[in-house]
Amino acid sequence: MTAATLLTPASTSAKPDGRPAGLVARADERSYIRILVVLDTTILILALLVGYVARFGDEEPSGSKIPYVLVAPGLVLAWLISLKALGCYDDRVIGYGADEYRRVSTASLRLAGAIAIAGYIADVGVSRGFLGISFAVGTVGLEVARFAARKRLHRARSRGAGWSRKVLVVGDTAHVLELVHTLRREPYAGYQVVGACIPDALLAPVAQRLGDVPVVGSFRGIPEAATAIGADTVAVTASGELTATRLRRLGWQLEGTGVDLVVAPALTDVAGPRIHTRPVAGLPLIHVEAPEFRGARKLVKGFVDRSASSLALAVLLPLIAVIALAIKLDTRGPVLFRQVRVGRGGQEFGVFKFRTMVVNADVLLGELAARNETDGLMFKMRDDPRVTRVGRLLRKWSLDELPQLVNVLRGQMSLVGPRPPLPSEVARYDGDVARRLLVKPGMTGLWQVSGRSDLSWEDGIRLDLYYVENWSLAADLTILWKTFGAVLKSRGAY
């Protein structure tokens, strides 16, 4: 049975102009790369202008054997070549993940080092101040420009537009559905599933779909199926019929077709730094490092938490005083609300928050239990009648959580970590969910920057467990940065 016979009208992948989806995706990709090149060139020119003005001002530069009117274009060209050489325009890294930013910084630093050494040896007399300022401004500018371009691309991808890879998923039915769900969970990553190939034994004589994904062929005609639906990527997931020999032959068949081969192991929610590939006897073995729950990095994290929380309390003291006065004038009752939560290792502690509800909120909870708007063990309600007027405003901007800085200072919480659970929730944890208690709970975390109360219970737990398994100081800084955006947008805050 050929791929064409299994295609349904809804599964054809041609664009309105008649071009296959794969060709359109490649054109969109090249367009995005051209935009990056233009952005990078503009940033570099501006960086050199800033470096020149900052170093010389209105003075005429002297001492250089090469005129700066030639130095500047040569430096821009060398910088762009360095970016290209380190794969900063490689479609496998641009648009998603931290590797793009890391490569941009590495390319800039290596070029700066090479020019510094060459300038010292050749004694060309180019101002070190000019070079230092230019490279500092240029490197930061390149990172900011990449970030802005990526955000725009992510918004386009979330709307179903923008450059994305067209993916043909190959594997057993259950694994195909799981991979499709994973890829669609983060559409901004740029992997759009357009079809699936399943084992011959599972094919039916009529057109099939796995959910809304059309089945376009079997393992015997994967390259033909990819061509038929315009896919530019074949993602292979687990299947008993896909032996190492068949997978190697598939790679040979895709050579020269412009279609990339991606193998998705049955391993999810593990960050890149914990994964290392080591070839053994021709077999690429994936080594997964164990999560780190103690050691020097943990000590550094604790020091950063306490230092930052003490500084934040000192700076925010006037705001805290204003909020306390507003709560006192709004309703009767204490300013602070202390609630028992569970921290690392199952230890209970009292978490501090500004009171946002009426005094007898716990008593009224039983009457509202049937109106819970979330699944799982938490209670959430958008228009909760127990929330006060000031409390609604505090929750919108997450200001009610500022007193938790005291918990961080006391070592009971961290700035970044899983959501601190209630004892009643922990009592119903199973073995997997209980891993959330291996680290300190946080004032913010992946759950907050990903939607907070808008998340399902399952997604919230998945994000918390991902953080527990893959935490790092760099990830903490990224989450803290994203927290400001999440607070300003008030997404999921109620």
CSV table of C-alpha atoms in Angstrom, one decimal:
chain,number,residue,atom,x,y,z
A,1,MET,CA,0.0,0.0,0.0
A,2,THR,CA,1.5,3.3,-1.0
A,3,ALA,CA,1.6,6.6,0.9
A,4,ALA,CA,-0.7,8.2,-1.7
A,5,THR,CA,-3.5,5.7,-1.2
A,6,LEU,CA,-3.6,6.5,2.5
A,7,LEU,CA,-3.8,10.3,2.1
A,8,THR,CA,-7.1,11.9,2.8
A,9,PRO,CA,-8.1,15.3,1.4
A,10,ALA,CA,-7.5,16.9,4.8
A,11,SER,CA,-4.0,15.6,5.0
A,12,THR,CA,-2.5,17.1,1.8
A,13,SER,CA,0.2,19.5,2.6
A,14,ALA,CA,0.2,21.9,-0.3
A,15,LYS,CA,0.0,25.7,0.4
A,16,PRO,CA,-2.6,27.9,-1.4
A,17,ASP,CA,0.1,28.8,-4.0
A,18,GLY,CA,0.4,25.1,-4.9
A,19,ARG,CA,3.9,24.6,-3.5
A,20,PRO,CA,4.5,21.6,-1.1
A,21,ALA,CA,4.6,22.4,2.6
A,22,GLY,CA,8.2,21.3,2.8
A,23,LEU,CA,9.3,23.7,0.2
A,24,VAL,CA,7.4,26.5,1.8
A,25,ALA,CA,9.0,25.6,5.2
A,26,ARG,CA,12.5,25.7,3.7
A,27,ALA,CA,11.7,29.1,2.1
A,28,ASP,CA,10.5,30.4,5.4
A,29,GLU,CA,13.6,29.1,7.1
A,30,ARG,CA,15.9,30.8,4.6
A,31,SER,CA,13.9,34.0,5.1
A,32,TYR,CA,14.3,33.9,8.8
A,33,ILE,CA,18.1,33.3,8.5
A,34,ARG,CA,18.4,36.2,6.1
A,35,ILE,CA,16.6,38.4,8.7
A,36,LEU,CA,19.1,37.2,11.4
A,37,VAL,CA,22.0,38.1,9.1
A,38,VAL,CA,20.6,41.6,8.5
A,39,LEU,CA,20.0,42.0,12.2
A,40,ASP,CA,23.5,40.9,13.1
A,41,THR,CA,25.1,43.1,10.5
A,42,THR,CA,23.1,46.1,11.8
A,43,ILE,CA,24.0,45.4,15.4
A,44,LEU,CA,27.7,45.1,14.6
A,45,ILE,CA,27.8,48.3,12.6
A,46,LEU,CA,26.1,50.1,15.5
A,47,ALA,CA,28.5,48.5,18.0
A,48,LEU,CA,31.5,49.7,16.1
A,49,LEU,CA,30.1,53.2,15.9
A,50,VAL,CA,29.5,53.2,19.6
A,51,GLY,CA,33.0,52.0,20.3
A,52,TYR,CA,34.5,54.6,18.0
A,53,VAL,CA,32.5,57.5,19.5
A,54,ALA,CA,33.1,56.3,23.0
A,55,ARG,CA,36.8,56.0,22.5
A,56,PHE,CA,37.7,58.9,20.3
A,57,GLY,CA,34.7,61.3,20.4
A,58,ASP,CA,35.6,64.3,18.2
A,59,GLU,CA,39.3,63.5,18.2
A,60,GLU,CA,41.2,62.2,15.2
A,61,PRO,CA,42.5,58.7,16.0
A,62,SER,CA,46.2,58.3,15.7
A,63,GLY,CA,48.8,55.5,16.0
A,64,SER,CA,47.0,52.9,13.9
A,65,LYS,CA,48.8,51.5,10.8
A,66,ILE,CA,45.4,50.7,9.3
A,67,PRO,CA,42.8,53.4,8.9
A,68,TYR,CA,39.7,52.8,10.9
A,69,VAL,CA,37.6,53.2,7.8
A,70,LEU,CA,39.0,49.9,6.7
A,71,VAL,CA,39.2,48.4,10.2
A,72,ALA,CA,35.4,48.6,10.8
A,73,PRO,CA,34.2,46.8,7.6
A,74,GLY,CA,36.9,44.2,8.1
A,75,LEU,CA,35.9,43.6,11.7
A,76,VAL,CA,32.2,43.3,10.7
A,77,LEU,CA,33.0,40.8,8.0
A,78,ALA,CA,35.3,38.8,10.3
A,79,TRP,CA,32.6,38.8,13.0
A,80,LEU,CA,29.9,37.5,10.6
A,81,ILE,CA,32.3,34.8,9.4
A,82,SER,CA,33.0,33.8,13.0
A,83,LEU,CA,29.2,33.5,13.7
A,84,LYS,CA,28.8,31.4,10.6
A,85,ALA,CA,31.8,29.2,11.4
A,86,LEU,CA,30.4,28.3,14.9
A,87,GLY,CA,26.9,27.4,13.5
A,88,CYS,CA,25.0,30.5,14.7
A,89,TYR,CA,22.9,30.3,11.5
A,90,ASP,CA,22.4,26.5,11.7
A,91,ASP,CA,18.7,25.7,11.5
A,92,ARG,CA,19.2,23.0,14.2
A,93,VAL,CA,20.0,25.5,16.9
A,94,ILE,CA,18.3,28.8,15.9
A,95,GLY,CA,14.8,29.5,17.2
A,96,TYR,CA,14.8,27.3,20.3
A,97,GLY,CA,17.0,26.3,23.2
A,98,ALA,CA,20.1,28.0,24.8
A,99,ASP,CA,22.6,26.7,22.4
A,100,GLU,CA,22.0,29.6,19.9
A,101,TYR,CA,22.9,32.2,22.6
A,102,ARG,CA,25.9,30.1,23.7
A,103,ARG,CA,27.3,29.9,20.2
A,104,VAL,CA,26.9,33.6,19.6
A,105,SER,CA,28.8,34.5,22.8
A,106,THR,CA,31.5,31.9,22.0
A,107,ALA,CA,31.9,33.2,18.4
A,108,SER,CA,32.3,36.8,19.7
A,109,LEU,CA,34.7,35.9,22.5
A,110,ARG,CA,36.9,33.7,20.2
A,111,LEU,CA,37.1,36.5,17.6
A,112,ALA,CA,38.0,39.0,20.3
A,113,GLY,CA,40.8,36.8,21.6
A,114,ALA,CA,42.1,36.1,18.1
A,115,ILE,CA,42.2,39.8,17.2
A,116,ALA,CA,43.8,40.7,20.5
A,117,ILE,CA,46.6,38.1,19.9
A,118,ALA,CA,47.0,39.1,16.2
A,119,GLY,CA,47.1,42.8,17.1
A,120,TYR,CA,49.7,42.3,19.7
A,121,ILE,CA,51.9,40.2,17.4
A,122,ALA,CA,51.5,42.5,14.3
A,123,ASP,CA,51.5,45.7,16.4
A,124,VAL,CA,48.9,47.3,14.1
A,125,GLY,CA,48.1,50.0,16.7
A,126,VAL,CA,44.3,49.6,16.7
A,127,SER,CA,42.9,51.1,20.0
A,128,ARG,CA,42.3,48.4,22.6
A,129,GLY,CA,39.6,50.7,24.1
A,130,PHE,CA,37.8,50.8,20.8
A,131,LEU,CA,37.9,47.1,20.4
A,132,GLY,CA,36.9,46.4,24.0
A,133,ILE,CA,33.9,48.6,23.8
A,134,SER,CA,32.9,47.4,20.4
A,135,PHE,CA,33.0,43.7,21.4
A,136,ALA,CA,31.2,44.3,24.6
A,137,VAL,CA,28.3,46.3,23.0
A,138,GLY,CA,28.3,44.0,20.0
A,139,THR,CA,28.0,40.8,21.9
A,140,VAL,CA,25.2,42.0,24.1
A,141,GLY,CA,23.5,43.5,21.1
A,142,LEU,CA,23.6,40.2,19.2
A,143,GLU,CA,22.1,38.3,22.1
A,144,VAL,CA,19.3,40.9,22.5
A,145,ALA,CA,18.6,40.9,18.8
A,146,ARG,CA,18.4,37.1,18.7
A,147,PHE,CA,16.1,37.1,21.7
A,148,ALA,CA,13.7,39.6,20.0
A,149,ALA,CA,13.8,37.7,16.8
A,150,ARG,CA,13.1,34.4,18.6
A,151,LYS,CA,10.1,35.9,20.5
A,152,ARG,CA,8.6,37.1,17.3
A,153,LEU,CA,9.1,33.7,15.7
A,154,HIS,CA,7.6,31.9,18.8
A,155,ARG,CA,4.5,34.1,18.6
A,156,ALA,CA,4.1,33.3,14.9
A,157,ARG,CA,4.6,29.6,15.5
A,158,SER,CA,2.0,29.6,18.3
A,159,ARG,CA,-0.5,31.0,15.8
A,160,GLY,CA,0.4,28.3,13.3
A,161,ALA,CA,2.4,30.6,11.2
A,162,GLY,CA,6.2,31.3,10.9
A,163,TRP,CA,8.9,28.9,10.0
A,164,SER,CA,8.5,25.4,11.5
A,165,ARG,CA,9.8,22.0,10.6
A,166,LYS,CA,7.2,19.7,8.9
A,167,VAL,CA,7.6,16.4,10.7
A,168,LEU,CA,6.7,12.8,9.7
A,169,VAL,CA,6.5,10.7,12.9
A,170,VAL,CA,7.5,7.0,12.5
A,171,GLY,CA,6.8,4.4,15.2
A,172,ASP,CA,4.3,2.3,17.0
A,173,THR,CA,0.9,3.8,17.6
A,174,ALA,CA,1.3,4.5,21.3
A,175,HIS,CA,4.7,6.0,20.9
A,176,VAL,CA,3.6,8.1,17.9
A,177,LEU,CA,0.7,9.6,19.9
A,178,GLU,CA,3.0,10.3,22.8
A,179,LEU,CA,5.6,12.1,20.6
A,180,VAL,CA,2.9,14.1,18.8
A,181,HIS,CA,1.5,15.2,22.2
A,182,THR,CA,5.0,16.2,23.4
A,183,LEU,CA,5.8,18.2,20.3
A,184,ARG,CA,2.4,20.0,20.3
A,185,ARG,CA,2.8,20.9,24.0
A,186,GLU,CA,5.3,23.5,22.9
A,187,PRO,CA,4.4,24.7,19.4
A,188,TYR,CA,7.0,27.5,19.6
A,189,ALA,CA,9.7,24.8,19.4
A,190,GLY,CA,8.9,24.7,15.7
A,191,TYR,CA,8.0,21.0,15.1
A,192,GLN,CA,4.7,20.7,13.2
A,193,VAL,CA,3.5,17.1,12.8
A,194,VAL,CA,2.0,16.6,9.3
A,195,GLY,CA,1.7,12.8,9.1
A,196,ALA,CA,2.7,9.4,10.6
A,197,CYS,CA,4.0,6.0,9.5
A,198,ILE,CA,3.1,2.9,11.5
A,199,PRO,CA,4.0,-0.8,11.2
A,200,ASP,CA,2.4,-2.8,8.3
A,201,ALA,CA,0.4,-4.9,10.7
A,202,LEU,CA,-1.5,-1.9,12.0
A,203,LEU,CA,-2.5,-0.5,8.6
A,204,ALA,CA,-6.1,-0.7,7.5
A,205,PRO,CA,-7.5,-0.8,4.0
A,206,VAL,CA,-9.1,2.7,4.5
A,207,ALA,CA,-7.5,6.0,5.4
A,208,GLN,CA,-6.5,6.2,9.0
A,209,ARG,CA,-5.8,8.9,11.5
A,210,LEU,CA,-4.1,8.9,14.9
A,211,GLY,CA,-6.1,11.6,16.6
A,212,ASP,CA,-6.0,14.3,13.9
A,213,VAL,CA,-2.7,13.1,12.4
A,214,PRO,CA,-3.1,11.3,9.1
A,215,VAL,CA,-1.4,7.9,8.6
A,216,VAL,CA,0.4,8.2,5.3
A,217,GLY,CA,2.2,5.0,5.0
A,218,SER,CA,4.1,2.1,6.6
A,219,PHE,CA,7.7,1.5,7.4
A,220,ARG,CA,8.3,0.2,3.9
A,221,GLY,CA,7.8,3.6,2.2
A,222,ILE,CA,9.0,6.2,4.7
A,223,PRO,CA,11.0,8.4,2.2
A,224,GLU,CA,8.0,8.3,-0.3
A,225,ALA,CA,5.6,9.3,2.5
A,226,ALA,CA,7.8,12.2,3.5
A,227,THR,CA,7.9,13.4,-0.1
A,228,ALA,CA,4.2,13.0,-0.5
A,229,ILE,CA,3.3,15.2,2.4
A,230,GLY,CA,6.1,17.7,2.0
A,231,ALA,CA,7.9,16.7,5.3
A,232,ASP,CA,11.4,18.0,5.8
A,233,THR,CA,12.0,16.0,9.0
A,234,VAL,CA,11.5,12.3,9.8
A,235,ALA,CA,11.2,11.7,13.6
A,236,VAL,CA,11.6,8.1,14.6
A,237,THR,CA,10.3,6.9,17.9
A,238,ALA,CA,10.2,3.5,19.5
A,239,SER,CA,9.0,0.5,17.6
A,240,GLY,CA,9.9,-3.2,17.7
A,241,GLU,CA,10.0,-3.4,13.9
A,242,LEU,CA,12.5,-0.6,13.5
A,243,THR,CA,15.7,-2.5,14.1
A,244,ALA,CA,19.2,-0.9,14.1
A,245,THR,CA,19.7,-2.2,10.5
A,246,ARG,CA,16.4,-0.8,9.2
A,247,LEU,CA,17.1,2.6,10.9
A,248,ARG,CA,20.6,2.7,9.3
A,249,ARG,CA,19.1,1.9,5.9
A,250,LEU,CA,16.5,4.7,6.4
A,251,GLY,CA,19.3,7.1,7.0
A,252,TRP,CA,20.9,6.0,3.7
A,253,GLN,CA,17.6,6.4,1.9
A,254,LEU,CA,17.1,9.9,3.1
A,255,GLU,CA,20.6,11.0,2.0
A,256,GLY,CA,20.4,13.8,-0.6
A,257,THR,CA,16.7,14.2,-0.2
A,258,GLY,CA,16.9,17.3,2.0
A,259,VAL,CA,14.9,15.4,4.7
A,260,ASP,CA,16.5,15.3,8.2
A,261,LEU,CA,16.4,12.2,10.3
A,262,VAL,CA,15.7,12.6,14.0
A,263,VAL,CA,15.6,9.8,16.5
A,264,ALA,CA,13.4,10.4,19.6
A,265,PRO,CA,14.5,8.1,22.5
A,266,ALA,CA,11.9,7.0,25.1
A,267,LEU,CA,13.4,9.7,27.4
A,268,THR,CA,11.5,12.8,28.3
A,269,ASP,CA,11.9,15.8,30.6
A,270,VAL,CA,15.7,15.5,30.9
A,271,ALA,CA,17.7,18.6,30.2
A,272,GLY,CA,20.6,18.7,27.7
A,273,PRO,CA,23.4,19.1,30.2
A,274,ARG,CA,22.5,15.8,31.8
A,275,ILE,CA,22.7,13.9,28.5
A,276,HIS,CA,25.9,12.7,26.9
A,277,THR,CA,26.2,10.5,23.8
A,278,ARG,CA,29.1,8.1,23.8
A,279,PRO,CA,29.7,5.8,20.8
A,280,VAL,CA,30.5,2.2,21.9
A,281,ALA,CA,31.1,-0.5,19.3
A,282,GLY,CA,29.3,1.6,16.7
A,283,LEU,CA,26.3,2.1,19.0
A,284,PRO,CA,25.5,5.6,20.2
A,285,LEU,CA,24.8,5.1,23.9
A,286,ILE,CA,23.0,7.9,25.7
A,287,HIS,CA,24.4,8.5,29.2
A,288,VAL,CA,22.0,10.2,31.6
A,289,GLU,CA,23.6,11.8,34.7
A,290,ALA,CA,21.8,11.5,38.0
A,291,PRO,CA,20.1,14.7,39.3
A,292,GLU,CA,22.1,16.7,41.8
A,293,PHE,CA,20.4,17.4,45.1
A,294,ARG,CA,23.4,18.3,47.2
A,295,GLY,CA,27.0,19.6,46.9
A,296,ALA,CA,28.8,22.8,46.1
A,297,ARG,CA,26.1,24.1,43.6
A,298,LYS,CA,23.4,23.7,46.3
A,299,LEU,CA,25.5,25.7,48.7
A,300,VAL,CA,25.9,28.4,46.1
A,301,LYS,CA,22.2,28.4,45.4
A,302,GLY,CA,21.4,28.8,49.2
A,303,PHE,CA,23.9,31.7,49.5
A,304,VAL,CA,22.4,33.4,46.4
A,305,ASP,CA,18.8,32.9,47.8
A,306,ARG,CA,19.6,34.4,51.2
A,307,SER,CA,21.6,37.3,49.8
A,308,ALA,CA,19.1,38.2,47.2
A,309,SER,CA,16.1,37.9,49.6
A,310,SER,CA,17.7,40.2,52.2
A,311,LEU,CA,18.5,42.8,49.5
A,312,ALA,CA,15.0,42.5,48.1
A,313,LEU,CA,13.4,43.0,51.6
A,314,ALA,CA,15.5,46.1,52.1
A,315,VAL,CA,14.6,47.6,48.8
A,316,LEU,CA,10.9,46.7,48.9
A,317,LEU,CA,10.3,47.7,52.5
A,318,PRO,CA,8.3,50.9,51.5
A,319,LEU,CA,6.1,48.9,49.2
A,320,ILE,CA,5.5,46.3,51.9
A,321,ALA,CA,4.5,49.0,54.3
A,322,VAL,CA,2.0,50.5,51.8
A,323,ILE,CA,0.4,47.1,51.1
A,324,ALA,CA,0.1,46.3,54.8
A,325,LEU,CA,-1.7,49.7,55.4
A,326,ALA,CA,-4.1,49.0,52.4
A,327,ILE,CA,-5.0,45.5,53.8
A,328,LYS,CA,-5.6,47.0,57.2
A,329,LEU,CA,-7.9,49.7,55.9
A,330,ASP,CA,-9.8,47.3,53.6
A,331,THR,CA,-11.1,44.6,55.9
A,332,ARG,CA,-10.7,43.6,59.5
A,333,GLY,CA,-8.2,40.9,60.3
A,334,PRO,CA,-4.4,40.4,60.3
A,335,VAL,CA,-2.2,41.8,57.6
A,336,LEU,CA,-0.2,38.6,57.2
A,337,PHE,CA,-1.6,35.1,56.5
A,338,ARG,CA,0.5,32.2,57.8
A,339,GLN,CA,-0.3,28.8,56.3
A,340,VAL,CA,1.3,25.4,56.9
A,341,ARG,CA,3.1,24.1,53.8
A,342,VAL,CA,5.5,21.2,53.2
A,343,GLY,CA,9.1,21.8,52.2
A,344,ARG,CA,12.1,19.8,51.4
A,345,GLY,CA,12.1,16.3,52.9
A,346,GLY,CA,8.5,16.6,53.9
A,347,GLN,CA,9.3,19.1,56.7
A,348,GLU,CA,6.3,21.4,57.4
A,349,PHE,CA,6.8,25.1,57.9
A,350,GLY,CA,4.7,28.3,58.0
A,351,VAL,CA,4.6,30.2,54.7
A,352,PHE,CA,4.0,33.9,54.9
A,353,LYS,CA,1.7,35.8,52.5
A,354,PHE,CA,-0.3,39.0,52.6
A,355,ARG,CA,-3.9,38.2,53.5
A,356,THR,CA,-6.0,38.4,50.4
A,357,MET,CA,-9.2,36.6,51.7
A,358,VAL,CA,-11.7,37.2,54.4
A,359,VAL,CA,-10.8,35.9,57.9
A,360,ASN,CA,-13.0,32.8,57.8
A,361,ALA,CA,-11.9,31.7,54.3
A,362,ASP,CA,-11.1,28.2,55.4
A,363,VAL,CA,-14.6,27.7,56.8
A,364,LEU,CA,-16.2,28.8,53.6
A,365,LEU,CA,-14.0,26.5,51.5
A,366,GLY,CA,-16.3,23.5,52.1
A,367,GLU,CA,-19.3,25.4,50.6
A,368,LEU,CA,-17.3,26.2,47.5
A,369,ALA,CA,-15.6,22.8,46.9
A,370,ALA,CA,-18.1,21.9,44.2
A,371,ARG,CA,-17.2,25.0,42.2
A,372,ASN,CA,-13.5,24.0,41.9
A,373,GLU,CA,-12.2,25.0,38.4
A,374,THR,CA,-9.1,22.9,38.3
A,375,ASP,CA,-8.3,19.3,38.3
A,376,GLY,CA,-6.0,17.4,40.7
A,377,LEU,CA,-5.6,18.2,44.4
A,378,MET,CA,-5.6,22.0,44.3
A,379,PHE,CA,-8.7,24.3,44.7
A,380,LYS,CA,-8.8,27.3,42.3
A,381,MET,CA,-11.7,29.5,41.4
A,382,ARG,CA,-11.5,32.6,39.2
A,383,ASP,CA,-14.2,34.6,41.0
A,384,ASP,CA,-13.6,33.4,44.5
A,385,PRO,CA,-16.1,35.3,46.7
A,386,ARG,CA,-13.6,35.0,49.7
A,387,VAL,CA,-11.1,37.3,48.0
A,388,THR,CA,-11.1,40.9,49.2
A,389,ARG,CA,-10.9,44.0,47.0
A,390,VAL,CA,-7.3,44.7,47.9
A,391,GLY,CA,-6.6,40.9,47.8
A,392,ARG,CA,-7.7,40.7,44.2
A,393,LEU,CA,-5.3,43.4,43.2
A,394,LEU,CA,-2.5,41.8,45.1
A,395,ARG,CA,-3.1,38.5,43.5
A,396,LYS,CA,-3.2,40.0,40.0
A,397,TRP,CA,0.3,41.3,40.4
A,398,SER,CA,1.6,38.5,42.7
A,399,LEU,CA,2.3,41.1,45.4
A,400,ASP,CA,0.7,38.9,48.1
A,401,GLU,CA,3.8,36.6,47.9
A,402,LEU,CA,6.3,39.2,48.9
A,403,PRO,CA,6.4,38.1,52.6
A,404,GLN,CA,7.8,34.8,51.4
A,405,LEU,CA,11.1,36.5,51.1
A,406,VAL,CA,11.3,36.0,54.8
A,407,ASN,CA,10.8,32.3,54.3
A,408,VAL,CA,13.7,32.4,51.8
A,409,LEU,CA,15.9,34.3,54.2
A,410,ARG,CA,15.1,31.7,56.9
A,411,GLY,CA,16.2,28.9,54.5
A,412,GLN,CA,12.7,27.3,54.3
A,413,MET,CA,12.2,28.2,50.7
A,414,SER,CA,14.2,29.1,47.6
A,415,LEU,CA,13.6,32.0,45.1
A,416,VAL,CA,13.1,29.3,42.4
A,417,GLY,CA,11.6,25.9,43.0
A,418,PRO,CA,8.4,23.8,42.9
A,419,ARG,CA,5.2,25.2,44.2
A,420,PRO,CA,5.0,24.8,48.0
A,421,PRO,CA,2.2,22.2,48.6
A,422,LEU,CA,-0.3,21.8,51.4
A,423,PRO,CA,-0.1,18.9,53.8
A,424,SER,CA,-3.4,17.6,52.5
A,425,GLU,CA,-2.0,17.5,49.0
A,426,VAL,CA,1.2,15.7,50.1
A,427,ALA,CA,-0.9,13.1,51.9
A,428,ARG,CA,-2.3,12.0,48.5
A,429,TYR,CA,1.0,12.1,46.6
A,430,ASP,CA,2.1,8.9,44.8
A,431,GLY,CA,5.7,7.9,44.4
A,432,ASP,CA,6.4,10.1,41.4
A,433,VAL,CA,4.8,13.3,42.6
A,434,ALA,CA,6.6,13.0,46.0
A,435,ARG,CA,9.9,13.8,44.2
A,436,ARG,CA,8.8,17.4,44.3
A,437,LEU,CA,9.9,17.3,48.0
A,438,LEU,CA,13.6,16.6,47.1
A,439,VAL,CA,14.3,20.3,46.8
A,440,LYS,CA,13.1,23.4,48.6
A,441,PRO,CA,9.8,24.9,47.3
A,442,GLY,CA,10.2,28.3,45.5
A,443,MET,CA,8.5,31.7,45.4
A,444,THR,CA,8.5,31.3,41.6
A,445,GLY,CA,9.2,28.4,39.2
A,446,LEU,CA,8.4,26.9,35.9
A,447,TRP,CA,4.7,26.6,37.0
A,448,GLN,CA,4.5,30.4,37.4
A,449,VAL,CA,6.2,31.4,34.2
A,450,SER,CA,4.1,28.8,32.2
A,451,GLY,CA,0.6,29.9,33.2
A,452,ARG,CA,0.2,29.4,37.0
A,453,SER,CA,-3.5,28.7,37.7
A,454,ASP,CA,-4.3,28.2,34.0
A,455,LEU,CA,-2.2,25.0,34.0
A,456,SER,CA,-3.8,21.6,34.6
A,457,TRP,CA,-2.7,19.6,37.6
A,458,GLU,CA,-0.8,17.2,35.4
A,459,ASP,CA,1.1,20.0,33.6
A,460,GLY,CA,2.0,21.7,36.9
A,461,ILE,CA,3.4,18.5,38.3
A,462,ARG,CA,5.3,17.8,35.1
A,463,LEU,CA,7.0,21.2,35.2
A,464,ASP,CA,7.8,20.9,38.9
A,465,LEU,CA,9.4,17.4,38.4
A,466,TYR,CA,11.3,18.8,35.4
A,467,TYR,CA,12.8,21.5,37.6
A,468,VAL,CA,13.7,19.0,40.4
A,469,GLU,CA,15.5,16.8,37.9
A,470,ASN,CA,17.3,19.5,35.9
A,471,TRP,CA,17.7,22.6,38.1
A,472,SER,CA,20.7,24.8,37.6
A,473,LEU,CA,21.8,28.3,38.6
A,474,ALA,CA,21.5,29.5,34.9
A,475,ALA,CA,18.0,28.1,34.7
A,476,ASP,CA,17.1,29.9,38.0
A,477,LEU,CA,18.2,33.2,36.5
A,478,THR,CA,16.2,32.5,33.4
A,479,ILE,CA,13.0,31.7,35.4
A,480,LEU,CA,13.5,34.8,37.6
A,481,TRP,CA,13.8,36.9,34.4
A,482,LYS,CA,10.6,35.4,32.9
A,483,THR,CA,8.8,35.8,36.2
A,484,PHE,CA,8.7,39.6,35.7
A,485,GLY,CA,7.0,39.1,32.3
A,486,ALA,CA,4.5,36.6,33.7
A,487,VAL,CA,3.6,39.0,36.6
A,488,LEU,CA,3.2,42.0,34.2
A,489,LYS,CA,0.9,39.9,32.0
A,490,SER,CA,-1.0,38.6,35.0
A,491,ARG,CA,-1.5,35.3,33.2
A,492,GLY,CA,-3.2,32.7,35.4
A,493,ALA,CA,-3.2,35.0,38.4
A,494,TYR,CA,-6.4,34.6,40.4
